[in-house]
Coordinates of C-alpha atoms and ligand atoms in Angstrom, one line a residue:
M478 CA -27.0 11.2 3.6
E479 CA -25.3 11.6 0.3
I480 CA -21.7 12.8 0.6
K481 CA -22.4 16.0 -1.4
E482 CA -25.2 17.0 0.9
Y483 CA -23.1 16.0 4.0
V484 CA -20.2 18.2 2.8
K485 CA -22.5 21.1 2.0
Q486 CA -24.0 21.0 5.6
Q487 CA -20.6 20.7 7.2
K488 CA -19.3 23.6 5.2
E489 CA -22.2 25.7 6.3
A490 CA -21.4 24.9 9.9
L491 CA -17.8 25.9 9.3
I492 CA -18.8 29.2 7.7
K493 CA -20.8 30.0 10.9
E494 CA -18.0 28.9 13.2
I495 CA -15.3 30.9 11.4
S496 CA -17.4 34.0 11.1
E497 CA -17.6 34.1 14.9
L498 CA -13.8 33.9 15.4
K499 CA -11.8 37.1 16.4
V500 CA -8.8 36.2 14.2
T501 CA -9.2 34.9 10.7
P502 CA -7.7 31.4 10.4
S503 CA -5.1 31.2 7.7
F504 CA -2.7 28.8 6.0
V505 CA 0.1 28.8 3.5
I506 CA 0.5 26.4 0.6
M507 CA 4.1 26.0 -0.7
Q508 CA 4.4 24.7 -4.3
V509 CA 7.7 23.6 -5.9
N510 CA 6.4 21.9 -9.1
D511 CA 4.3 22.7 -12.1
D512 CA 2.4 19.5 -12.0
P513 CA -1.1 19.8 -13.6
A514 CA -2.6 17.5 -10.9
S515 CA -1.0 19.6 -8.1
N516 CA -2.3 22.8 -9.8
A517 CA -5.8 21.4 -9.7
Y518 CA -5.6 20.2 -6.1
I519 CA -4.2 23.6 -5.0
K520 CA -7.0 25.4 -6.9
G521 CA -9.5 23.3 -5.1
K522 CA -7.9 23.9 -1.7
I523 CA -7.9 27.7 -2.3
K524 CA -11.5 27.7 -3.5
D525 CA -12.7 25.6 -0.4
A526 CA -10.8 27.9 2.0
N527 CA -12.2 31.1 0.5
E528 CA -15.7 29.6 0.5
V529 CA -15.7 29.2 4.3
G530 CA -13.8 32.4 5.2
I531 CA -10.3 31.0 5.6
Q532 CA -7.3 33.0 4.4
V533 CA -4.9 31.2 2.2
E534 CA -1.6 32.2 0.6
L535 CA 0.1 30.3 -2.2
K536 CA 3.9 30.6 -2.2
K537 CA 5.2 29.2 -5.5
F538 CA 9.0 28.6 -5.6
P539 CA 11.2 28.1 -8.6
I540 CA 11.7 24.4 -9.4
D541 CA 15.5 24.8 -8.7
I542 CA 15.1 26.2 -5.2
S543 CA 17.6 24.4 -3.0
E544 CA 16.5 22.1 -0.2
A545 CA 18.1 24.4 2.3
D546 CA 16.3 27.4 1.0
L547 CA 13.0 25.6 1.1
L548 CA 13.6 24.5 4.7
K549 CA 14.3 28.1 5.6
E550 CA 11.0 29.2 4.1
I551 CA 9.2 26.5 6.1
E552 CA 10.9 27.7 9.2
K553 CA 9.7 31.2 8.6
V554 CA 6.1 30.0 8.4
N555 CA 6.6 27.8 11.4
N556 CA 7.6 30.8 13.4
D557 CA 4.9 33.1 12.2
S558 CA 2.0 33.1 14.7
R559 CA -0.4 34.8 12.2
I560 CA -0.3 31.6 10.1
H561 CA -2.0 28.6 11.5
G562 CA -1.4 25.9 8.9
L563 CA 1.2 24.9 6.3
I564 CA 1.0 22.5 3.4
V565 CA 3.9 21.7 1.2
Q566 CA 2.4 20.3 -2.0
M567 CA 3.8 17.0 -3.1
P568 CA 5.5 15.9 -5.3
L569 CA 8.8 17.8 -4.8
P570 CA 11.6 17.9 -7.4
K571 CA 14.1 15.0 -7.0
H572 CA 16.9 17.1 -5.4
I573 CA 14.6 17.8 -2.4
N574 CA 14.1 15.0 0.2
E575 CA 10.3 14.8 0.8
E576 CA 10.7 13.1 4.1
K577 CA 13.0 15.8 5.4
V578 CA 10.4 18.4 4.3
K579 CA 7.5 16.6 5.9
L580 CA 9.5 16.5 9.2
A581 CA 10.4 20.2 8.9
V582 CA 6.8 21.4 9.0
S583 CA 5.8 22.1 12.6
P584 CA 3.6 19.3 13.9
K585 CA 1.3 22.1 15.2
K586 CA 0.8 23.5 11.7
D587 CA 0.8 20.2 9.8
I588 CA -2.7 20.3 8.5
D589 CA -2.0 17.4 6.1
G590 CA -1.3 15.3 9.2
F591 CA 2.0 13.9 7.7
H592 CA 4.3 14.6 10.6
P593 CA 4.7 11.6 12.9
L594 CA 4.4 13.8 16.0
S595 CA 1.3 15.6 14.6
S596 CA -1.9 15.1 16.6
I597 CA -3.8 16.0 13.4
N598 CA -5.0 13.1 11.3
P599 CA -4.3 12.8 7.6
C600 CA -7.2 14.3 5.6
T601 CA -8.5 11.2 3.7
P602 CA -8.7 8.8 6.6
K603 CA -10.2 11.5 8.9
G604 CA -12.8 12.4 6.3
I605 CA -13.8 8.8 5.9
I606 CA -14.2 8.1 9.6
D607 CA -16.1 11.4 10.2
Y608 CA -18.5 10.6 7.4
L609 CA -19.0 7.0 8.5
K610 CA -19.8 8.2 12.0
S611 CA -22.4 10.6 10.6
E612 CA -23.9 7.6 8.9
H613 CA -24.1 5.9 12.4
T614 CA -21.8 3.1 11.2
D615 CA -21.3 0.4 13.7
F616 CA -17.5 0.0 14.2
V617 CA -17.2 -2.0 17.5
G618 CA -16.1 -5.6 16.9
K619 CA -16.8 -5.3 13.1
N620 CA -14.5 -6.7 10.5
A621 CA -12.8 -3.9 8.6
V622 CA -10.7 -4.6 5.6
V623 CA -8.4 -1.9 4.2
I624 CA -7.0 -2.7 0.7
G625 CA -3.8 -0.7 0.1
R626 CA -1.1 0.3 2.6
S627 CA 0.2 3.7 1.6
N628 CA 1.3 6.1 4.3
I629 CA -1.3 8.7 3.4
V630 CA -4.4 6.5 3.2
G631 CA -4.2 2.7 3.9
K632 CA -2.0 2.7 7.0
P633 CA -3.5 5.7 8.8
L634 CA -7.0 4.6 7.9
A635 CA -6.4 1.1 9.4
H636 CA -5.1 2.9 12.5
L637 CA -8.2 5.0 12.9
L638 CA -10.5 2.0 12.3
L639 CA -8.6 0.2 15.0
K640 CA -9.2 3.2 17.3
E641 CA -12.9 2.8 16.6
N642 CA -12.5 -0.9 17.8
C643 CA -12.9 -2.6 14.5
N644 CA -11.0 -5.9 13.8
V645 CA -8.7 -4.5 11.1
T646 CA -7.0 -6.4 8.3
I647 CA -4.8 -4.7 5.7
L648 CA -4.6 -6.3 2.3
H649 CA -2.0 -5.3 -0.4
S650 CA -0.3 -6.1 -3.6
K651 CA 1.2 -9.3 -2.2
T652 CA -2.0 -10.6 -0.8
K653 CA -3.2 -13.8 -2.6
R654 CA -6.4 -13.6 -4.5
E655 CA -8.0 -16.5 -2.5
D656 CA -7.2 -14.7 0.8
M657 CA -8.5 -11.5 -0.6
E658 CA -11.8 -13.2 -1.5
R659 CA -12.1 -14.7 2.0
Y660 CA -11.5 -11.4 3.8
I661 CA -13.8 -9.4 1.6
A662 CA -16.6 -11.9 1.9
N663 CA -16.4 -11.5 5.7
A664 CA -16.0 -7.8 5.8
D665 CA -18.4 -5.3 7.3
I666 CA -16.4 -2.3 6.1
I667 CA -14.2 -2.5 3.0
A668 CA -12.0 0.5 2.2
I669 CA -10.0 0.4 -1.0
A670 CA -7.2 2.7 -2.0
I671 CA -5.0 1.0 -4.6
G672 CA -5.5 3.0 -7.8
R673 CA -6.7 0.0 -9.9
C674 CA -9.9 0.9 -11.8
E675 CA -12.9 -1.2 -10.7
F676 CA -10.7 -3.8 -8.9
L677 CA -13.7 -4.7 -6.7
D678 CA -16.3 -6.1 -9.0
D679 CA -18.9 -8.8 -9.2
S680 CA -16.2 -11.5 -9.1
F681 CA -16.0 -11.0 -5.3
S682 CA -18.8 -11.8 -2.8
Y683 CA -19.9 -9.2 -0.3
K684 CA -22.0 -9.2 2.8
P685 CA -25.3 -7.4 1.8
T686 CA -24.9 -5.2 4.9
A687 CA -21.3 -4.2 4.1
T688 CA -20.0 -0.6 3.5
I689 CA -17.6 0.0 0.7
V690 CA -15.4 3.1 0.9
D691 CA -13.9 3.8 -2.5
V692 CA -10.8 6.0 -2.3
G693 CA -9.4 5.2 -5.7
I694 CA -9.2 7.8 -8.4
N695 CA -8.6 6.5 -11.9
R696 CA -8.7 8.7 -15.0
T697 CA -10.3 6.7 -17.9
E698 CA -11.6 7.7 -21.3
E699 CA -15.1 7.6 -19.7
G700 CA -14.1 10.0 -16.9
L701 CA -13.1 9.4 -13.3
K702 CA -13.7 5.9 -11.9
G703 CA -13.1 4.4 -8.6
D704 CA -11.3 1.2 -7.4
A705 CA -14.8 -0.4 -7.0
K706 CA -17.3 -1.0 -9.8
R707 CA -20.4 1.1 -9.3
G708 CA -23.6 -0.6 -7.9
L709 CA -22.0 -3.5 -6.0
P710 CA -24.6 -5.5 -3.9
V711 CA -23.8 -3.8 -0.5
A712 CA -25.7 -1.5 1.9
L713 CA -23.5 1.6 1.3
Q714 CA -20.9 2.4 -1.4
T715 CA -19.3 5.8 -1.7
P716 CA -19.3 7.1 -5.3
V717 CA -16.4 8.3 -7.5
P718 CA -16.4 11.1 -8.3
G719 CA -18.3 13.0 -5.6
G720 CA -17.2 10.7 -2.7
V721 CA -14.0 10.4 -0.7
G722 CA -12.4 13.3 -2.7
L723 CA -14.9 15.7 -1.2
L724 CA -14.5 14.3 2.3
T725 CA -10.7 14.8 2.0
R726 CA -11.1 18.4 1.0
L727 CA -13.5 19.0 3.9
S728 CA -11.0 17.5 6.4
L729 CA -8.3 19.9 5.4
L730 CA -10.6 22.8 6.5
K731 CA -11.4 21.0 9.7
N732 CA -7.7 20.3 10.3
L733 CA -6.9 24.0 9.9
L734 CA -9.4 24.9 12.5
E735 CA -7.9 22.3 14.8
A736 CA -4.5 23.8 14.3
Y737 CA -6.0 27.3 14.8
H738 CA -7.5 26.3 18.2
H739 CA -4.2 24.8 19.3
E740 CA -2.3 28.0 18.4
I741 CA -4.8 30.2 20.2
K742 CA -4.7 28.0 23.3
D743 CA -0.9 28.2 23.4
Ligands
NAD469 P1 -0.3 4.3 -3.5 O1 -0.6 4.6 -5.0 O2 0.8 4.9 -2.9 O3 -0.1 2.7 -3.3 C1 -1.0 1.8 -3.8 C2 -1.2 0.7 -2.7 O4 -2.1 -0.3 -3.3 C3 0.0 0.0 -2.3 O5 0.0 -0.1 -0.9 C4 -0.1 -1.4 -2.8 O6 0.3 -2.4 -1.9 C5 -1.6 -1.6 -3.1 N1 -1.9 -2.3 -4.3 C6 -1.5 -2.1 -5.5 N2 -2.1 -3.0 -6.4 C7 -2.8 -3.9 -5.6 C8 -3.5 -5.0 -5.9 N3 -3.7 -5.5 -7.1 N4 -4.2 -5.6 -4.9 C9 -4.0 -5.1 -3.6 N5 -3.3 -4.1 -3.3 C10 -2.7 -3.4 -4.3 O7 -1.6 4.5 -2.7 P2 -2.4 5.9 -2.3 O8 -1.6 7.1 -2.5 O9 -3.1 5.6 -1.1 O10 -3.5 6.0 -3.5 C11 -4.4 4.9 -3.8 C12 -5.5 5.4 -4.7 O11 -6.3 6.4 -3.9 C13 -5.1 6.2 -5.9 O12 -6.0 6.0 -7.0 C14 -5.1 7.7 -5.5 O13 -5.4 8.5 -6.6 C15 -6.3 7.6 -4.6 N6 -6.4 8.7 -3.6 C16 -7.5 9.3 -3.4 C17 -7.7 10.3 -2.5 C18 -9.0 11.0 -2.4 O14 -9.1 12.0 -1.7 N7 -10.1 10.5 -3.0 C19 -6.6 10.6 -1.6 C20 -5.4 9.9 -1.7 C21 -5.3 8.9 -2.7

């Protein structure tokens, strides 16, 4: 099923599920920047939440808020049982330590899945695995190649693919071209998250049965493009736009519900 249709159906199921809950699920977004990309992401998150009946509050702080004051604000939300999730929008200004902030968010409310003790998975990798499962992708004993090793996509995605019993290889900026060609030619699942426009192209060989998951978002004069050239000779290739970005947004809503159910159980 196309990702757009899949996301639409999943959202309809969420609307039904949320409408039957006694307490409305809610989360807070904290923003300490005036970055246009962050503004756009936040707008998207609020729109998605409202669409399915989740309450969301944006707390925008002045750019010169001290680290200590921001940590206090996080603690307040951590201790507020009426709020089930908390996102601190990155990037933060230089005087605030991002790692410290990520660790300050309660693992139970960490719907971004950034906290090492959080049982919640980061949104992009989770969205990818959920979608591939809905497509009945065969994971067991299959060769999965993840290109890119960031903490928010590459590494957690490799971890989730391993959990599904794939043979996982991570390739990165120091991987030699000849090795990359060899791994890609043998791969059943290729996920790319490097931010290099159309890096995967016709110069590589692919298994015709392979799946390419294109995470990359590259802004070009011709609009948004992925890390893979469109129309590669494989069985399934996720589009950009209208692909992994939508799956990531969907995962945030699902993660909030997961946090909600934890909170209610406690
Ligand atoms: P990043 O930008 O933090 O790091 C890039 C990674 O790519 C590094 O691990 C590096 O080793 C690797 N890399 C760079 N050049 C390479 C090359 N030539 N060959 C092999 N590996 C190379 O990574 P990120 O934050 O995961 O973002 C990657 C891309 O994914 C960006 O385009 C970003 O916008 C996009 N992204 C999309 C979503 C979504 O929801 N669609 C979510 C997160 C990130």
